[in-house]
mmCIF file of C-alpha atoms in Angstrom:
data_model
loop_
_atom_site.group_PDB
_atom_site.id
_atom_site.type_symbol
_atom_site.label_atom_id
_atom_site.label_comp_id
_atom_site.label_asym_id
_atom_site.label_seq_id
_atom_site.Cartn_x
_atom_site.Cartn_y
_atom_site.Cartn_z
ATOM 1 C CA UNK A 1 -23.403 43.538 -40.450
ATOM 2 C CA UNK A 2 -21.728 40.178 -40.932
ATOM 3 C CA UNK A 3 -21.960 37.792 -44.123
ATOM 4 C CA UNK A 4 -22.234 38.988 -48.026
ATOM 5 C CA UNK A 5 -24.875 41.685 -48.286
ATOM 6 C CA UNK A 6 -26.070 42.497 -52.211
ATOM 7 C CA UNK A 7 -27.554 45.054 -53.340
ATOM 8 C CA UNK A 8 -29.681 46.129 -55.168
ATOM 9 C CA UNK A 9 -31.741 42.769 -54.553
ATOM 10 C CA UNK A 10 -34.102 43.560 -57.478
ATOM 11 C CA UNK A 11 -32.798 45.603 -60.687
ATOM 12 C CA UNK A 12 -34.998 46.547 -63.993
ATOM 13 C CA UNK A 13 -33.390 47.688 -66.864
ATOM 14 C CA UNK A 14 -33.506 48.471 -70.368
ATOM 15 C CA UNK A 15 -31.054 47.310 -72.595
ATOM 16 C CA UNK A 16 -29.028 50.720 -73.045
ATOM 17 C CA UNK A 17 -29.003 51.370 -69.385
ATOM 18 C CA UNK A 18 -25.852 50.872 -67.712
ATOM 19 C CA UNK A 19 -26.299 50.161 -64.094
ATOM 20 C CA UNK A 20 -23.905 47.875 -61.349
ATOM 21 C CA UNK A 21 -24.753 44.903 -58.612
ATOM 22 C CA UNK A 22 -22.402 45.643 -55.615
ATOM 23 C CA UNK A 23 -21.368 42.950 -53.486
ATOM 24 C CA UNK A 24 -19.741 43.542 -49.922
ATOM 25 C CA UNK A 25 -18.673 40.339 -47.168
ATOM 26 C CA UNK A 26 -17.620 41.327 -43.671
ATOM 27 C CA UNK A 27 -15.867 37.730 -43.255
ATOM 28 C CA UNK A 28 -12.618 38.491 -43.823
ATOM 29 C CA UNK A 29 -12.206 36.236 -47.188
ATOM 30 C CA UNK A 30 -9.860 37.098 -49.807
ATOM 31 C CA UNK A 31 -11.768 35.413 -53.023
ATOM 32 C CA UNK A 32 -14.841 36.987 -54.350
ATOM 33 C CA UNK A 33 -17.082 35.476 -57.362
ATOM 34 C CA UNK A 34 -19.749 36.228 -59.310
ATOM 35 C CA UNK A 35 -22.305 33.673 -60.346
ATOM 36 C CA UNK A 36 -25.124 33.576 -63.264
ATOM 37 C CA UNK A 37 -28.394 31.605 -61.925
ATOM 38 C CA UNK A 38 -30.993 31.003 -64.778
ATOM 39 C CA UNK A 39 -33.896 28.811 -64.479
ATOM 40 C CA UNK A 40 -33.385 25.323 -65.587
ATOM 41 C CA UNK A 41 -29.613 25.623 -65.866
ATOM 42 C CA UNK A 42 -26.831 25.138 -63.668
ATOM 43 C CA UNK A 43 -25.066 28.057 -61.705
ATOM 44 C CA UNK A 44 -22.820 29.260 -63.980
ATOM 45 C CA UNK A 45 -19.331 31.162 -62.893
ATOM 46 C CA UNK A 46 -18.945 34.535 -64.168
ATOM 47 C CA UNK A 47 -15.358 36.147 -62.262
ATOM 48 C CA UNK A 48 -13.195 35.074 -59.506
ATOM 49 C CA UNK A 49 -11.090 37.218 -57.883
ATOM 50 C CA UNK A 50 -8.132 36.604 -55.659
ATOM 51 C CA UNK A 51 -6.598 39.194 -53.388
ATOM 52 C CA UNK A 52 -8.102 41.985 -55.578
ATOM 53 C CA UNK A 53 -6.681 40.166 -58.602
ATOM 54 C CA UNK A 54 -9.012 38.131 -61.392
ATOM 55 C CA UNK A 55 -8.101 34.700 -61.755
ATOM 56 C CA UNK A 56 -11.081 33.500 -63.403
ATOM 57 C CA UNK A 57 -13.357 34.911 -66.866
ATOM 58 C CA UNK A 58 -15.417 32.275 -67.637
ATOM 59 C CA UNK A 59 -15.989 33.651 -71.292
ATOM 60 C CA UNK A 60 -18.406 36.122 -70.249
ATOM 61 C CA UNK A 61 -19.250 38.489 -72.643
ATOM 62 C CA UNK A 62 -18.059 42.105 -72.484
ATOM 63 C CA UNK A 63 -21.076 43.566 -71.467
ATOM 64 C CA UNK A 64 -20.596 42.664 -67.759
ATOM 65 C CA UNK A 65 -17.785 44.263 -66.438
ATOM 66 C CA UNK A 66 -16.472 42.779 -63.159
ATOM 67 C CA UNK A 67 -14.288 45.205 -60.488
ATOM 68 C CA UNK A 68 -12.760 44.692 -57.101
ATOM 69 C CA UNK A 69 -11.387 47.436 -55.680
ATOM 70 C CA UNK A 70 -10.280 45.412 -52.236
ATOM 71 C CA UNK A 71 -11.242 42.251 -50.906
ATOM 72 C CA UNK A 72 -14.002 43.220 -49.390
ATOM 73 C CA UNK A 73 -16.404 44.523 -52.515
ATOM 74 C CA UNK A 74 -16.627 43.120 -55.316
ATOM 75 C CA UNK A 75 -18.579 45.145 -58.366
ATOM 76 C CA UNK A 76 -20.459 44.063 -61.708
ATOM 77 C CA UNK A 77 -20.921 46.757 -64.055
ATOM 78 C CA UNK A 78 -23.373 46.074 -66.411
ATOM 79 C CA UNK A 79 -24.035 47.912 -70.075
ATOM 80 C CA UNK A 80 -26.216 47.242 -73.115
ATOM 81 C CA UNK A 81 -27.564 43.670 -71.580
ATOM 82 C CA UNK A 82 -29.888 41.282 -73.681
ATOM 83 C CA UNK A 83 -33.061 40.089 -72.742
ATOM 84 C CA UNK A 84 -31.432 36.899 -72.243
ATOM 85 C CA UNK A 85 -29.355 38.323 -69.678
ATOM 86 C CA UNK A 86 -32.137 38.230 -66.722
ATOM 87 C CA UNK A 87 -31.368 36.113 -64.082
ATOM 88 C CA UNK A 88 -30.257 36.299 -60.352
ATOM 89 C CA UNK A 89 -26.700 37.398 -59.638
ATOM 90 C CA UNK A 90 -24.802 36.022 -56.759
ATOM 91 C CA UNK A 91 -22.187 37.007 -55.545
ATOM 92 C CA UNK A 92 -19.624 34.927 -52.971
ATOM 93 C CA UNK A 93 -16.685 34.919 -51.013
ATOM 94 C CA UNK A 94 -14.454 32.089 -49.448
ATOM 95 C CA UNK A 95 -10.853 31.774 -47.680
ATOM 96 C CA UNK A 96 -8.949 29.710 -49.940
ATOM 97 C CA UNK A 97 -8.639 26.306 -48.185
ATOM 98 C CA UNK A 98 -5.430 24.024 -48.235
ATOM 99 C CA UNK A 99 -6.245 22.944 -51.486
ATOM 100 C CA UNK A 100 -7.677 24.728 -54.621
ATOM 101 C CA UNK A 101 -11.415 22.845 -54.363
ATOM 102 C CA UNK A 102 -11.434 22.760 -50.885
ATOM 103 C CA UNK A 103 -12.703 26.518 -50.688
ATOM 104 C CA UNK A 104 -15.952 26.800 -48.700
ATOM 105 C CA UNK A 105 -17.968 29.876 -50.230
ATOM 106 C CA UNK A 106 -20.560 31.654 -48.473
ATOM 107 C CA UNK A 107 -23.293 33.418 -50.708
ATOM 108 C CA UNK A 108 -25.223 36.292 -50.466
ATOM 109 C CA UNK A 109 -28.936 36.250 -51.194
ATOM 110 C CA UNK A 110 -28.443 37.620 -54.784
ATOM 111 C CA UNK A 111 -29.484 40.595 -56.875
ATOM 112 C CA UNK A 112 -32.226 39.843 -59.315
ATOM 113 C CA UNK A 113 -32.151 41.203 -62.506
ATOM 114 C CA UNK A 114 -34.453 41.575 -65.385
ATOM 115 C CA UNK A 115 -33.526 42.954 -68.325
ATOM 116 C CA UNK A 116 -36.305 44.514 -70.860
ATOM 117 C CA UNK B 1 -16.076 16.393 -69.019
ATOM 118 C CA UNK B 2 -16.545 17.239 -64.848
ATOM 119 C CA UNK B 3 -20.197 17.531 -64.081
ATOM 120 C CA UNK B 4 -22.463 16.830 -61.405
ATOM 121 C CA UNK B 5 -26.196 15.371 -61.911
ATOM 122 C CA UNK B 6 -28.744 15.692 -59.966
ATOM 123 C CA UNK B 7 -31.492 13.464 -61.520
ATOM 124 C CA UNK B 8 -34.293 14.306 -59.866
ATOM 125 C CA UNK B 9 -35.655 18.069 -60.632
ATOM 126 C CA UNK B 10 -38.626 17.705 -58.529
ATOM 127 C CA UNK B 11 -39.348 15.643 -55.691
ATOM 128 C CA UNK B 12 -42.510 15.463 -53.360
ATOM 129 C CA UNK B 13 -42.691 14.070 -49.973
ATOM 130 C CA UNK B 14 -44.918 14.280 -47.066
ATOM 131 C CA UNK B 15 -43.848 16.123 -43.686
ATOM 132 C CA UNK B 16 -42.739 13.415 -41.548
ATOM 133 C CA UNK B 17 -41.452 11.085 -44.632
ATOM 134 C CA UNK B 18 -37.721 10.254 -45.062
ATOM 135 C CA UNK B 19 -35.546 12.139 -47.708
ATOM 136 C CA UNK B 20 -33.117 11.314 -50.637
ATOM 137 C CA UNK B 21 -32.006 13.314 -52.674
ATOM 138 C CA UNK B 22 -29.529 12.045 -55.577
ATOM 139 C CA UNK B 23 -26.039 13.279 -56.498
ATOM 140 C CA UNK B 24 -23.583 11.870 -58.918
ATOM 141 C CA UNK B 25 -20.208 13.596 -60.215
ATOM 142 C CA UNK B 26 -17.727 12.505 -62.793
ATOM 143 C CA UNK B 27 -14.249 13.888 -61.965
ATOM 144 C CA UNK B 28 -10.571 12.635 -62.278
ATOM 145 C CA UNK B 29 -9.585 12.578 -58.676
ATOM 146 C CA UNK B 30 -11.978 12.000 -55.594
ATOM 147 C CA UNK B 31 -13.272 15.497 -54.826
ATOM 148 C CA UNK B 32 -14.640 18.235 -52.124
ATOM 149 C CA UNK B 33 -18.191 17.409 -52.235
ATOM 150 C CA UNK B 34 -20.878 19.938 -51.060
ATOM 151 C CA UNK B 35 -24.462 20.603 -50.534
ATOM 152 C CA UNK B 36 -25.956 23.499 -50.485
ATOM 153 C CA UNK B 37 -29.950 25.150 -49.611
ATOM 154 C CA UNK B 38 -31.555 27.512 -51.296
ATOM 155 C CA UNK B 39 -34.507 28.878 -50.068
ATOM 156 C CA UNK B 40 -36.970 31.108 -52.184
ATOM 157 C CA UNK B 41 -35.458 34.957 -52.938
ATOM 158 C CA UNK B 42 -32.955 33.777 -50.911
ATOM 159 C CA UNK B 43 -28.687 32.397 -51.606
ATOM 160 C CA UNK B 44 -27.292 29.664 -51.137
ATOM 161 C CA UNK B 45 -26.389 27.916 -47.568
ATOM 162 C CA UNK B 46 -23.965 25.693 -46.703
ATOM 163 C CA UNK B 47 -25.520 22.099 -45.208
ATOM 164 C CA UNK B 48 -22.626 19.675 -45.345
ATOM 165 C CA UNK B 49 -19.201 18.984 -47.221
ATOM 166 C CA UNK B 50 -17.088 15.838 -47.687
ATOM 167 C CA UNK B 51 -13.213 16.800 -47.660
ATOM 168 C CA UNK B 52 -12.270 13.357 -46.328
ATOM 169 C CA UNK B 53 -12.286 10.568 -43.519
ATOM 170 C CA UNK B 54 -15.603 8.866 -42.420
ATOM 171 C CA UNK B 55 -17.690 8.699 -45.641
ATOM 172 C CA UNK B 56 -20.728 9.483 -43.518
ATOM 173 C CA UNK B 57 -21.150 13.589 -42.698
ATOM 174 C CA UNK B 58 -23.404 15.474 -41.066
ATOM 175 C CA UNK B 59 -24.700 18.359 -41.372
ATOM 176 C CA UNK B 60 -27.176 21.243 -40.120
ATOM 177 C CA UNK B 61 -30.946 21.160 -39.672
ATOM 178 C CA UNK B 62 -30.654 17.493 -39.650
ATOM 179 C CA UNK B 63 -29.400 16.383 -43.183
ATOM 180 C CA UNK B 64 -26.692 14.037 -43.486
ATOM 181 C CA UNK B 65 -24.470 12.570 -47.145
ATOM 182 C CA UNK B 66 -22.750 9.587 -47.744
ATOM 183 C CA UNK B 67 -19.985 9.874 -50.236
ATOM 184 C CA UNK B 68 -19.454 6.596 -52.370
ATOM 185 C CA UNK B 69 -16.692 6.679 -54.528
ATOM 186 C CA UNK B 70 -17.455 3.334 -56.377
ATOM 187 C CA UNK B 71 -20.627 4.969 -57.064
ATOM 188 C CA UNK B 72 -19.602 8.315 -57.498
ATOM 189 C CA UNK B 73 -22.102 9.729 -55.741
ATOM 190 C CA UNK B 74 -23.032 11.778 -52.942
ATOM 191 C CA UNK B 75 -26.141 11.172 -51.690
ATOM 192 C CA UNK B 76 -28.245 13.712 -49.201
ATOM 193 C CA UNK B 77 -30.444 12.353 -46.327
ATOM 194 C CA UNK B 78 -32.893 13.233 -43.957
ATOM 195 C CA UNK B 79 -35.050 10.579 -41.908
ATOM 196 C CA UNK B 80 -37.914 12.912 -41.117
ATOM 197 C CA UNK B 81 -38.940 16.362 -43.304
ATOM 198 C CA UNK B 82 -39.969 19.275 -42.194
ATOM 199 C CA UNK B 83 -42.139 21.696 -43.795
ATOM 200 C CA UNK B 84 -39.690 24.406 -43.961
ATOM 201 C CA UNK B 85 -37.189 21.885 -45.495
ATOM 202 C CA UNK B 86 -39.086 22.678 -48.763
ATOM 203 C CA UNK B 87 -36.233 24.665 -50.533
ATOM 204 C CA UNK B 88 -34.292 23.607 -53.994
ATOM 205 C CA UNK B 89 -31.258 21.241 -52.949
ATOM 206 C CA UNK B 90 -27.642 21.746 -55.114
ATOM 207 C CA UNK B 91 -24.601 18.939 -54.876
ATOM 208 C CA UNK B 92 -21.649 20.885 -56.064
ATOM 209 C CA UNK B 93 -17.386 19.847 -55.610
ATOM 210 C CA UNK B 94 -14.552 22.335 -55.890
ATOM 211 C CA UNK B 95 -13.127 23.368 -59.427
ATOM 212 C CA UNK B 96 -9.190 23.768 -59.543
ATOM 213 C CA UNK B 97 -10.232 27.457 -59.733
ATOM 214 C CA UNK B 98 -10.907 27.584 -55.914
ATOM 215 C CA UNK B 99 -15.072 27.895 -57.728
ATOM 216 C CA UNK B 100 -18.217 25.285 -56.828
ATOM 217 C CA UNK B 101 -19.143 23.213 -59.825
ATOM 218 C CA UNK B 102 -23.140 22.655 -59.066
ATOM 219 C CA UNK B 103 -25.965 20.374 -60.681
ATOM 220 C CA UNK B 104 -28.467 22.051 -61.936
ATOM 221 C CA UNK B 105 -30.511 21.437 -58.451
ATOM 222 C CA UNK B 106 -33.020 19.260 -57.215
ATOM 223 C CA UNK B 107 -36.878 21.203 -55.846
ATOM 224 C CA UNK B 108 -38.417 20.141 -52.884
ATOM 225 C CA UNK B 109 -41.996 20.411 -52.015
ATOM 226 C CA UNK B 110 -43.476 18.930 -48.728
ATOM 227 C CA UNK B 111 -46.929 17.931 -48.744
ATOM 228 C CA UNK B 112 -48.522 18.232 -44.807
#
């Protein structure tokens, strides 16, 4: 299987459930990222991760718990969400490029969550 | 602040038609411009990207952006539409965090 495969692709849960998105790319990349799509608002990034190491929290709150094991999977745990919280998950990966914006980042197709 | 805008959230046009679809970006330095497809249930796809040289890129399934850095903007063309171009439409340049920073995305229906 090549590209970034999610799963699950569709998740319902209630707000004391604790459940996890798994993200796996067959590329060869060594960055991984999480993004936050809600309707109406920009894509917002969660985590990046560099050769297995975070370089990026954009103030998420401490209900969503990011892990990468190896540079292949990348991991959100997630634990006592808010309604507000619904909204599709996607997850990336890129080879870092000569320069730091220059990263191309291929997606996968996203895990959508909804949160009751 | 570095943003992109995409002013248009919906656009309309019929099969055949030409395409525009607006960008604009406010950033210190000229950036990586990119844009991207997203289809319905689907992620996001790579059409085209700007790093630099000719001002005028192409891309796949036809599209094609013209960076203009007195206008700061990055503008996505097609000459004819197709009815499976109908997809939501996201300009996006690099963050110093190797990250995309998108617009908030333009729809696009086609009418037959």
């Amino acid at each position: 299987e090549t590209g970034v495969t999610q799963t699950p692709r569709h998740l319902v849960m209630g707000m004391t459930n604790k459940k996890s998105l798994k993200c796996e790319q067959h590329l060869g990349h060594n960055a991984m990222y999480w993004y936050k799509q809600s309707a109406k608002k920009p894509l917002e990034l969660m985590f990046v991760y560099n050769f297995k190491e975070q370089t990026e929290n954009n103030s998420v709150p401490s209900r969503f718990s990011p892990e990468c094991p190896n540079s292949s999977h990348l991991f959100l745990h997630l634990h006592t969400l808010q309604p507000e919280d619904s909204a599709l998950y996607l997850c990336a990966s890129s080879q870092p490029g000569h320069s730091s914006g220059a990263n191309v980042l291929t997606f996968g197709a996203g895990s959508r969550l909804t949160v009751l | 602040a570095q943003s992109v805008t995409q002013p248009d959230i919906h656009i309309t046009v019929s099969e055949g038609a030409s395409l525009e679809l607006r960008c604009n970006y406010s950033y210190g330095a000229t950036p990586y411009l990119f844009w991207y497809v997203q289809s319905p249930g689907q992620g996001l796809q790579l059409l085209l990207k700007y790093f630099s040289g000719d001002t005028l890129v192409q891309g796949i399934k036809g599209f094609e952006a013209e960076f203009k850095r007195s206008q700061s903007s990055f503008n996505l063309r097609k000459p004819s539409v197709h009815w499976s171009d109908a997809a939501e439409y996201f300009c996006a340049f690099g963050g110093s965090q190797g990250n995309l920073i998108f617009g908030k995305g333009t729809k696009l229906s086609v009418k037959p």
